[in-house]
Amino acid sequence: MTATDGATATGGLEVRDLSVSIAGRTVLDRVSFTVPPGRRVGVIGASGSGKSMTSLALMGLEPSGAAVQGSIRLDGDELVGLPERQRAAVRGARIGMVFQEPGTALDPLRRVGRQIAEPLRLHRGLGRREADRAALELAGQVGLPDPESLLRQYPHQLSGGQRQRICIAMAMAGEPTLIVADEPTTALDVTTEARILDLLEGLDVSVLFVTHDLAVLARIADTAVVLDAGRVVETGTVRDLLAAPRHPATRALVDAARATARRTP
């Protein structure tokens, strides 16, 4: 699926002074970063740093009662303050989301083929037969084996890696120009993680990759934004962050990545 094309590339994201507060407590504090069209950018931080809240705010899925301030622009269009009906139209059609745990992202009572077909019908206006054919094509694109048989199964009948591929196919179904991937490999084994990263790296869309693991981020992103306590504390190329981290939070992430590398056979 081609979503970017030279001078007409889309999927550019600009976040400026994004703040989120819940019950008077500031969760994100003036977070700013950009994702150029067609590029892969990481948001990284330890648990509680605000990275998942950032992805939820981008999707308009922040908790009920949360106060959101600042600016989120997708291809120049402001998303903050949009009525929910308009924001819902952006989700899936222009921004796709891949969540951390595919087991909870999928409906356990519906065959996975139907779950891919639903956003195809909703966002692309396809009829049922057309959506079923397009779902089969997407399943092949994300590398699912024997997709015609697999799409007739339920989520519990699939492996974790297969479920995550279903979620990626669902995220791509509306032909978005930006994918937000929030810890998409955390629940997977190392071999499956590598395959999912390869798949995400091959998508022809902009990608915002949210993770706590700098080693994983180094495989897929060019640049990264480091969050700590809801604030951006460092930005730069992943290579520079690994080689010369400046902030203590970044140094802790680098140390963790190096320790993991030493333990990995």
Short mmCIF file of N, CA, C and O in Angstrom, two decimals, residues 98-222:
data_model
loop_
_atom_site.label_atom_id
_atom_site.label_comp_id
_atom_site.label_asym_id
_atom_site.label_seq_id
_atom_site.Cartn_x
_atom_site.Cartn_y
_atom_site.Cartn_z
N VAL A 98 -1.77 0.85 16.41
CA VAL A 98 -1.41 -0.52 16.75
C VAL A 98 -1.10 -0.53 18.25
O VAL A 98 -0.16 0.14 18.68
N PHE A 99 -1.88 -1.28 19.00
CA PHE A 99 -1.74 -1.27 20.46
C PHE A 99 -0.74 -2.31 20.94
O PHE A 99 -0.31 -3.19 20.20
N GLN A 100 -0.39 -2.21 22.22
CA GLN A 100 0.62 -3.07 22.81
C GLN A 100 0.20 -4.53 22.85
O GLN A 100 0.98 -5.43 22.51
N GLU A 101 -1.03 -4.80 23.27
CA GLU A 101 -1.46 -6.17 23.49
C GLU A 101 -2.57 -6.54 22.49
O GLU A 101 -3.72 -6.13 22.65
N PRO A 102 -2.23 -7.28 21.43
CA PRO A 102 -3.24 -7.60 20.42
C PRO A 102 -4.38 -8.43 20.96
O PRO A 102 -5.49 -8.38 20.45
N GLY A 103 -4.11 -9.19 22.02
CA GLY A 103 -5.17 -10.02 22.58
C GLY A 103 -6.33 -9.21 23.12
O GLY A 103 -7.49 -9.65 23.04
N THR A 104 -6.06 -8.03 23.66
CA THR A 104 -7.14 -7.18 24.17
C THR A 104 -7.65 -6.22 23.12
O THR A 104 -8.74 -5.67 23.26
N ALA A 105 -6.88 -5.99 22.05
CA ALA A 105 -7.33 -5.09 20.99
C ALA A 105 -8.33 -5.75 20.05
O ALA A 105 -9.07 -5.06 19.35
N LEU A 106 -8.36 -7.08 20.04
CA LEU A 106 -9.26 -7.81 19.15
C LEU A 106 -10.48 -8.32 19.91
O LEU A 106 -10.40 -8.65 21.10
N ASP A 107 -11.61 -8.39 19.21
CA ASP A 107 -12.85 -8.92 19.77
C ASP A 107 -12.76 -10.44 19.79
O ASP A 107 -12.68 -11.07 18.73
N PRO A 108 -12.78 -11.06 20.98
CA PRO A 108 -12.62 -12.52 21.03
C PRO A 108 -13.77 -13.31 20.43
O PRO A 108 -13.63 -14.50 20.16
N LEU A 109 -14.92 -12.65 20.21
CA LEU A 109 -16.11 -13.35 19.74
C LEU A 109 -16.34 -13.22 18.24
O LEU A 109 -17.32 -13.76 17.73
N ARG A 110 -15.42 -12.54 17.55
CA ARG A 110 -15.59 -12.36 16.10
C ARG A 110 -14.39 -12.91 15.36
O ARG A 110 -13.25 -12.78 15.81
N ARG A 111 -14.65 -13.51 14.19
CA ARG A 111 -13.57 -14.02 13.36
C ARG A 111 -12.69 -12.84 12.93
O ARG A 111 -13.17 -11.73 12.70
N VAL A 112 -11.39 -13.10 12.83
CA VAL A 112 -10.46 -12.00 12.58
C VAL A 112 -10.66 -11.39 11.19
O VAL A 112 -10.42 -10.19 11.00
N GLY A 113 -11.11 -12.16 10.24
CA GLY A 113 -11.37 -11.61 8.91
C GLY A 113 -12.43 -10.52 8.95
O GLY A 113 -12.31 -9.49 8.28
N ARG A 114 -13.47 -10.73 9.76
CA ARG A 114 -14.51 -9.72 9.91
C ARG A 114 -13.97 -8.46 10.57
O ARG A 114 -14.42 -7.34 10.27
N GLN A 115 -13.00 -8.65 11.46
CA GLN A 115 -12.46 -7.48 12.17
C GLN A 115 -11.58 -6.63 11.25
O GLN A 115 -11.48 -5.42 11.43
N ILE A 116 -10.93 -7.26 10.27
CA ILE A 116 -10.20 -6.48 9.27
C ILE A 116 -11.17 -5.82 8.30
O ILE A 116 -10.99 -4.67 7.87
N ALA A 117 -12.24 -6.54 7.96
CA ALA A 117 -13.20 -6.02 6.98
C ALA A 117 -13.98 -4.81 7.50
O ALA A 117 -14.38 -3.95 6.71
N GLU A 118 -14.20 -4.75 8.82
CA GLU A 118 -15.01 -3.66 9.36
C GLU A 118 -14.47 -2.27 9.04
O GLU A 118 -15.21 -1.42 8.53
N PRO A 119 -13.17 -1.97 9.31
CA PRO A 119 -12.67 -0.64 8.93
C PRO A 119 -12.62 -0.43 7.42
O PRO A 119 -12.71 0.71 6.96
N LEU A 120 -12.52 -1.50 6.65
CA LEU A 120 -12.57 -1.36 5.19
C LEU A 120 -13.94 -0.86 4.76
O LEU A 120 -14.06 -0.01 3.87
N ARG A 121 -14.97 -1.35 5.38
CA ARG A 121 -16.33 -0.90 5.06
C ARG A 121 -16.60 0.50 5.61
O ARG A 121 -17.21 1.34 4.96
N LEU A 122 -16.09 0.73 6.84
CA LEU A 122 -16.36 2.01 7.50
C LEU A 122 -15.62 3.16 6.83
O LEU A 122 -16.21 4.22 6.57
N HIS A 123 -14.33 2.98 6.56
CA HIS A 123 -13.51 4.09 6.09
C HIS A 123 -13.37 4.17 4.57
O HIS A 123 -13.09 5.23 4.03
N ARG A 124 -13.54 3.04 3.90
CA ARG A 124 -13.38 3.04 2.45
C ARG A 124 -14.68 2.79 1.71
O ARG A 124 -14.73 2.81 0.48
N GLY A 125 -15.76 2.57 2.47
CA GLY A 125 -17.08 2.43 1.86
C GLY A 125 -17.25 1.19 1.02
O GLY A 125 -18.08 1.18 0.10
N LEU A 126 -16.51 0.13 1.29
CA LEU A 126 -16.61 -1.09 0.50
C LEU A 126 -17.83 -1.91 0.92
O LEU A 126 -18.23 -1.91 2.09
N GLY A 127 -18.41 -2.60 -0.05
CA GLY A 127 -19.46 -3.55 0.26
C GLY A 127 -18.86 -4.77 0.93
O GLY A 127 -17.65 -4.94 1.01
N ARG A 128 -19.74 -5.67 1.40
CA ARG A 128 -19.26 -6.80 2.19
C ARG A 128 -18.30 -7.69 1.39
O ARG A 128 -17.24 -8.06 1.89
N ARG A 129 -18.66 -8.03 0.17
CA ARG A 129 -17.80 -8.90 -0.62
C ARG A 129 -16.48 -8.20 -0.97
O ARG A 129 -15.41 -8.83 -0.91
N GLU A 130 -16.57 -6.93 -1.33
CA GLU A 130 -15.34 -6.18 -1.63
C GLU A 130 -14.44 -6.11 -0.41
O GLU A 130 -13.22 -6.25 -0.50
N ALA A 131 -15.05 -5.87 0.77
CA ALA A 131 -14.27 -5.77 2.00
C ALA A 131 -13.61 -7.10 2.34
O ALA A 131 -12.46 -7.14 2.80
N ASP A 132 -14.33 -8.20 2.11
CA ASP A 132 -13.74 -9.52 2.37
C ASP A 132 -12.54 -9.77 1.47
O ASP A 132 -11.51 -10.30 1.91
N ARG A 133 -12.65 -9.38 0.20
CA ARG A 133 -11.53 -9.56 -0.72
C ARG A 133 -10.35 -8.68 -0.32
O ARG A 133 -9.19 -9.12 -0.35
N ALA A 134 -10.65 -7.43 0.07
CA ALA A 134 -9.58 -6.51 0.47
C ALA A 134 -8.93 -6.98 1.78
O ALA A 134 -7.72 -6.83 1.96
N ALA A 135 -9.72 -7.56 2.69
CA ALA A 135 -9.17 -8.10 3.94
C ALA A 135 -8.20 -9.24 3.65
O ALA A 135 -7.13 -9.34 4.27
N LEU A 136 -8.55 -10.07 2.70
CA LEU A 136 -7.67 -11.17 2.31
C LEU A 136 -6.36 -10.65 1.74
O LEU A 136 -5.28 -11.16 2.04
N GLU A 137 -6.46 -9.58 0.93
CA GLU A 137 -5.26 -8.98 0.35
C GLU A 137 -4.38 -8.38 1.45
O GLU A 137 -3.15 -8.55 1.44
N LEU A 138 -4.98 -7.69 2.40
CA LEU A 138 -4.22 -7.10 3.50
C LEU A 138 -3.54 -8.18 4.34
O LEU A 138 -2.39 -8.03 4.76
N ALA A 139 -4.25 -9.27 4.59
CA ALA A 139 -3.67 -10.36 5.36
C ALA A 139 -2.42 -10.90 4.69
O ALA A 139 -1.42 -11.23 5.35
N GLY A 140 -2.45 -10.98 3.36
CA GLY A 140 -1.26 -11.40 2.63
C GLY A 140 -0.14 -10.39 2.72
O GLY A 140 1.04 -10.75 2.86
N GLN A 141 -0.49 -9.10 2.68
CA GLN A 141 0.52 -8.05 2.74
C GLN A 141 1.26 -8.03 4.06
O GLN A 141 2.44 -7.68 4.11
N VAL A 142 0.57 -8.39 5.15
CA VAL A 142 1.24 -8.38 6.46
C VAL A 142 1.87 -9.73 6.78
O VAL A 142 2.33 -9.97 7.90
N GLY A 143 1.92 -10.63 5.80
CA GLY A 143 2.68 -11.86 5.94
C GLY A 143 2.01 -12.97 6.70
O GLY A 143 2.69 -13.86 7.22
N LEU A 144 0.68 -12.98 6.75
CA LEU A 144 -0.01 -14.08 7.43
C LEU A 144 -0.01 -15.32 6.55
O LEU A 144 -0.33 -15.24 5.36
N PRO A 145 0.31 -16.48 7.11
CA PRO A 145 0.33 -17.70 6.31
C PRO A 145 -1.09 -18.20 6.02
O PRO A 145 -1.97 -18.09 6.89
N ASP A 146 -1.31 -18.72 4.81
CA ASP A 146 -2.61 -19.27 4.43
C ASP A 146 -3.73 -18.34 4.87
O ASP A 146 -4.62 -18.73 5.65
N PRO A 147 -3.73 -17.09 4.41
CA PRO A 147 -4.68 -16.11 4.93
C PRO A 147 -6.15 -16.49 4.73
O PRO A 147 -6.99 -16.16 5.57
N GLU A 148 -6.47 -17.18 3.66
CA GLU A 148 -7.87 -17.54 3.43
C GLU A 148 -8.42 -18.41 4.56
O GLU A 148 -9.56 -18.22 5.01
N SER A 149 -7.60 -19.33 5.05
CA SER A 149 -8.02 -20.17 6.17
C SER A 149 -7.91 -19.43 7.50
O SER A 149 -8.81 -19.50 8.35
N LEU A 150 -6.84 -18.67 7.65
CA LEU A 150 -6.59 -17.99 8.93
C LEU A 150 -7.66 -16.96 9.25
O LEU A 150 -8.06 -16.80 10.41
N LEU A 151 -8.17 -16.26 8.25
CA LEU A 151 -9.16 -15.20 8.51
C LEU A 151 -10.49 -15.75 8.99
O LEU A 151 -11.33 -14.99 9.49
N ARG A 152 -10.68 -17.06 8.89
CA ARG A 152 -11.92 -17.66 9.40
C ARG A 152 -11.79 -18.05 10.87
O ARG A 152 -12.75 -18.53 11.47
N GLN A 153 -10.63 -17.82 11.45
CA GLN A 153 -10.40 -18.21 12.83
C GLN A 153 -10.69 -17.06 13.79
O GLN A 153 -10.84 -15.90 13.40
N TYR A 154 -10.73 -17.41 15.09
CA TYR A 154 -10.95 -16.44 16.15
C TYR A 154 -9.59 -16.08 16.77
O TYR A 154 -8.62 -16.85 16.66
N PRO A 155 -9.49 -14.93 17.42
CA PRO A 155 -8.19 -14.49 17.96
C PRO A 155 -7.49 -15.52 18.83
O PRO A 155 -6.27 -15.68 18.74
N HIS A 156 -8.23 -16.25 19.66
CA HIS A 156 -7.58 -17.20 20.58
C HIS A 156 -6.94 -18.37 19.84
O HIS A 156 -6.12 -19.10 20.42
N GLN A 157 -7.28 -18.55 18.57
CA GLN A 157 -6.72 -19.64 17.79
C GLN A 157 -5.40 -19.26 17.11
O GLN A 157 -4.76 -20.09 16.48
N LEU A 158 -5.00 -18.01 17.26
CA LEU A 158 -3.80 -17.50 16.59
C LEU A 158 -2.67 -17.29 17.59
O LEU A 158 -2.90 -17.11 18.79
N SER A 159 -1.45 -17.26 17.10
CA SER A 159 -0.30 -16.93 17.93
C SER A 159 -0.26 -15.43 18.20
O SER A 159 -0.97 -14.64 17.54
N GLY A 160 0.57 -15.02 19.16
CA GLY A 160 0.68 -13.59 19.45
C GLY A 160 1.15 -12.79 18.25
O GLY A 160 0.65 -11.69 17.99
N GLY A 161 2.12 -13.32 17.52
CA GLY A 161 2.60 -12.62 16.33
C GLY A 161 1.54 -12.51 15.25
O GLY A 161 1.42 -11.47 14.58
N GLN A 162 0.74 -13.56 15.08
CA GLN A 162 -0.34 -13.52 14.09
C GLN A 162 -1.40 -12.51 14.49
O GLN A 162 -1.91 -11.76 13.65
N ARG A 163 -1.72 -12.46 15.78
CA ARG A 163 -2.71 -11.47 16.25
C ARG A 163 -2.20 -10.05 16.02
O ARG A 163 -2.97 -9.17 15.61
N GLN A 164 -0.90 -9.81 16.27
CA GLN A 164 -0.39 -8.47 16.05
C GLN A 164 -0.41 -8.11 14.57
O GLN A 164 -0.65 -6.95 14.21
N ARG A 165 -0.17 -9.08 13.69
CA ARG A 165 -0.26 -8.82 12.25
C ARG A 165 -1.70 -8.49 11.85
O ARG A 165 -1.93 -7.64 10.97
N ILE A 166 -2.66 -9.15 12.48
CA ILE A 166 -4.06 -8.80 12.24
C ILE A 166 -4.32 -7.35 12.64
O ILE A 166 -4.97 -6.58 11.92
N CYS A 167 -3.78 -6.94 13.80
CA CYS A 167 -3.97 -5.56 14.26
C CYS A 167 -3.32 -4.56 13.30
O CYS A 167 -3.86 -3.47 13.07
N ILE A 168 -2.16 -4.91 12.75
CA ILE A 168 -1.50 -4.02 11.78
C ILE A 168 -2.33 -3.93 10.51
O ILE A 168 -2.50 -2.85 9.93
N ALA A 169 -2.88 -5.06 10.07
CA ALA A 169 -3.76 -5.04 8.90
C ALA A 169 -4.98 -4.16 9.15
O ALA A 169 -5.41 -3.40 8.27
N MET A 170 -5.56 -4.25 10.35
CA MET A 170 -6.70 -3.40 10.70
C MET A 170 -6.30 -1.92 10.69
O MET A 170 -7.06 -1.07 10.23
N ALA A 171 -5.10 -1.62 11.21
CA ALA A 171 -4.64 -0.24 11.24
C ALA A 171 -4.43 0.32 9.85
O ALA A 171 -4.62 1.51 9.61
N MET A 172 -4.04 -0.55 8.90
CA MET A 172 -3.78 -0.12 7.53
C MET A 172 -5.03 -0.11 6.66
O MET A 172 -5.02 0.43 5.55
N ALA A 173 -6.12 -0.69 7.17
CA ALA A 173 -7.30 -0.90 6.34
C ALA A 173 -7.89 0.40 5.79
O ALA A 173 -8.41 0.43 4.68
N GLY A 174 -7.86 1.46 6.60
CA GLY A 174 -8.43 2.72 6.15
C GLY A 174 -7.50 3.54 5.29
O GLY A 174 -7.81 4.69 4.96
N GLU A 175 -6.35 2.98 4.93
CA GLU A 175 -5.32 3.67 4.14
C GLU A 175 -4.86 4.97 4.82
O GLU A 175 -4.85 6.04 4.20
N PRO A 176 -4.47 4.88 6.11
CA PRO A 176 -3.99 6.08 6.81
C PRO A 176 -2.64 6.50 6.28
O PRO A 176 -1.92 5.72 5.64
N THR A 177 -2.28 7.74 6.57
CA THR A 177 -0.95 8.23 6.21
C THR A 177 0.01 8.23 7.39
O THR A 177 1.20 8.46 7.24
N LEU A 178 -0.53 7.94 8.60
CA LEU A 178 0.28 7.88 9.81
C LEU A 178 -0.16 6.69 10.64
O LEU A 178 -1.36 6.48 10.85
N ILE A 179 0.82 5.92 11.10
CA ILE A 179 0.56 4.82 12.03
C ILE A 179 1.18 5.17 13.37
O ILE A 179 2.36 5.54 13.45
N VAL A 180 0.40 5.05 14.44
CA VAL A 180 0.90 5.20 15.81
C VAL A 180 1.00 3.79 16.39
O VAL A 180 -0.02 3.12 16.55
N ALA A 181 2.21 3.35 16.69
CA ALA A 181 2.44 2.01 17.22
C ALA A 181 2.89 2.14 18.67
O ALA A 181 4.00 2.61 18.93
N ASP A 182 2.03 1.75 19.60
CA ASP A 182 2.30 1.92 21.02
C ASP A 182 2.77 0.60 21.63
O ASP A 182 1.98 -0.30 21.89
N GLU A 183 4.08 0.46 21.82
CA GLU A 183 4.69 -0.75 22.39
C GLU A 183 4.19 -2.01 21.67
O GLU A 183 3.76 -2.98 22.31
N PRO A 184 4.26 -2.05 20.34
CA PRO A 184 3.61 -3.15 19.61
C PRO A 184 4.31 -4.49 19.70
O PRO A 184 3.74 -5.50 19.28
N THR A 185 5.53 -4.53 20.26
CA THR A 185 6.25 -5.81 20.33
C THR A 185 6.54 -6.26 21.75
O THR A 185 7.18 -7.29 21.95
N THR A 186 6.06 -5.53 22.74
CA THR A 186 6.41 -5.83 24.13
C THR A 186 5.97 -7.23 24.54
O THR A 186 6.68 -7.91 25.30
N ALA A 187 4.82 -7.68 24.07
CA ALA A 187 4.28 -8.98 24.49
C ALA A 187 4.77 -10.14 23.64
O ALA A 187 4.29 -11.26 23.81
N LEU A 188 5.72 -9.90 22.74
CA LEU A 188 6.15 -10.91 21.78
C LEU A 188 7.54 -11.44 22.11
O LEU A 188 8.35 -10.75 22.73
N ASP A 189 7.83 -12.66 21.66
CA ASP A 189 9.17 -13.19 21.83
C ASP A 189 10.12 -12.49 20.85
O ASP A 189 9.69 -11.78 19.94
N VAL A 190 11.41 -12.70 21.05
CA VAL A 190 12.43 -11.95 20.30
C VAL A 190 12.32 -12.18 18.79
O VAL A 190 12.41 -11.24 17.99
N THR A 191 12.10 -13.43 18.39
CA THR A 191 12.02 -13.74 16.96
C THR A 191 10.80 -13.08 16.33
O THR A 191 10.89 -12.46 15.25
N THR A 192 9.66 -13.19 16.99
CA THR A 192 8.43 -12.58 16.47
C THR A 192 8.54 -11.06 16.48
O THR A 192 8.08 -10.39 15.56
N GLU A 193 9.17 -10.52 17.52
CA GLU A 193 9.39 -9.08 17.60
C GLU A 193 10.16 -8.58 16.38
O GLU A 193 9.78 -7.57 15.76
N ALA A 194 11.21 -9.30 15.98
CA ALA A 194 12.00 -8.90 14.83
C ALA A 194 11.17 -8.89 13.56
O ALA A 194 11.29 -7.98 12.72
N ARG A 195 10.29 -9.87 13.41
CA ARG A 195 9.44 -9.93 12.22
C ARG A 195 8.44 -8.79 12.18
O ARG A 195 8.18 -8.21 11.12
N ILE A 196 7.87 -8.44 13.34
CA ILE A 196 6.90 -7.33 13.39
C ILE A 196 7.62 -6.00 13.11
O ILE A 196 7.09 -5.14 12.40
N LEU A 197 8.83 -5.84 13.64
CA LEU A 197 9.59 -4.62 13.35
C LEU A 197 9.91 -4.50 11.87
O LEU A 197 9.82 -3.42 11.29
N ASP A 198 10.28 -5.62 11.25
CA ASP A 198 10.53 -5.60 9.81
C ASP A 198 9.27 -5.20 9.05
O ASP A 198 9.35 -4.43 8.07
N LEU A 199 8.14 -5.70 9.48
CA LEU A 199 6.87 -5.37 8.82
C LEU A 199 6.56 -3.89 8.95
O LEU A 199 6.22 -3.22 7.96
N LEU A 200 6.69 -3.34 10.17
CA LEU A 200 6.42 -1.92 10.38
C LEU A 200 7.40 -1.05 9.60
O LEU A 200 7.03 0.00 9.06
N GLU A 201 8.65 -1.50 9.54
CA GLU A 201 9.67 -0.74 8.82
C GLU A 201 9.35 -0.68 7.33
O GLU A 201 9.67 0.29 6.65
N GLY A 202 8.70 -1.71 6.82
CA GLY A 202 8.40 -1.77 5.39
C GLY A 202 7.15 -1.03 4.97
O GLY A 202 6.89 -0.88 3.76
N LEU A 203 6.36 -0.54 5.94
CA LEU A 203 5.13 0.18 5.59
C LEU A 203 5.47 1.52 4.96
O LEU A 203 6.33 2.25 5.45
N ASP A 204 4.77 1.86 3.91
CA ASP A 204 5.02 3.11 3.20
C ASP A 204 4.15 4.23 3.75
O ASP A 204 3.38 4.86 3.03
N VAL A 205 4.26 4.45 5.05
CA VAL A 205 3.53 5.51 5.74
C VAL A 205 4.44 6.12 6.79
O VAL A 205 5.49 5.56 7.13
N SER A 206 4.04 7.25 7.35
CA SER A 206 4.73 7.80 8.51
C SER A 206 4.43 6.92 9.72
O SER A 206 3.32 6.40 9.85
N VAL A 207 5.41 6.76 10.60
CA VAL A 207 5.23 5.92 11.79
C VAL A 207 5.73 6.66 13.02
O VAL A 207 6.85 7.19 13.03
N LEU A 208 4.89 6.70 14.05
CA LEU A 208 5.31 7.15 15.38
C LEU A 208 5.37 5.91 16.25
O LEU A 208 4.34 5.27 16.51
N PHE A 209 6.57 5.54 16.67
CA PHE A 209 6.80 4.29 17.39
C PHE A 209 7.04 4.60 18.86
O PHE A 209 8.03 5.26 19.21
N VAL A 210 6.16 4.13 19.73
CA VAL A 210 6.22 4.42 21.16
C VAL A 210 6.78 3.19 21.88
O VAL A 210 6.28 2.07 21.70
N THR A 211 7.82 3.38 22.70
CA THR A 211 8.45 2.24 23.35
C THR A 211 9.24 2.68 24.57
O THR A 211 9.51 3.87 24.77
N HIS A 212 9.59 1.70 25.40
CA HIS A 212 10.50 1.94 26.53
C HIS A 212 11.89 1.41 26.23
O HIS A 212 12.80 1.56 27.05
N ASP A 213 12.05 0.79 25.06
CA ASP A 213 13.27 0.03 24.75
C ASP A 213 14.05 0.72 23.64
O ASP A 213 13.65 0.70 22.47
N LEU A 214 15.18 1.31 23.99
CA LEU A 214 15.99 2.04 23.02
C LEU A 214 16.60 1.11 21.98
O LEU A 214 16.79 1.48 20.81
N ALA A 215 16.91 -0.14 22.38
CA ALA A 215 17.46 -1.09 21.42
C ALA A 215 16.45 -1.43 20.34
O ALA A 215 16.79 -1.54 19.16
N VAL A 216 15.19 -1.59 20.72
CA VAL A 216 14.12 -1.85 19.75
C VAL A 216 13.95 -0.63 18.85
O VAL A 216 13.84 -0.74 17.62
N LEU A 217 13.96 0.55 19.46
CA LEU A 217 13.76 1.78 18.69
C LEU A 217 14.85 1.97 17.64
O LEU A 217 14.59 2.45 16.53
N ALA A 218 16.07 1.56 17.98
CA ALA A 218 17.19 1.73 17.05
C ALA A 218 16.98 0.95 15.76
O ALA A 218 17.56 1.30 14.72
N ARG A 219 16.15 -0.08 15.80
CA ARG A 219 15.91 -0.88 14.61
C ARG A 219 14.94 -0.23 13.64
O ARG A 219 14.92 -0.57 12.45
N ILE A 220 14.10 0.69 14.13
CA ILE A 220 13.02 1.16 13.27
C ILE A 220 12.97 2.66 13.07
O ILE A 220 12.44 3.14 12.07
N ALA A 221 13.52 3.44 13.99
CA ALA A 221 13.36 4.90 13.92
C ALA A 221 14.68 5.59 13.62
O ALA A 221 15.76 5.12 13.98
N ASP A 222 14.58 6.73 12.97
CA ASP A 222 15.75 7.56 12.69
C ASP A 222 16.02 8.54 13.84
O ASP A 222 17.16 8.74 14.24
#
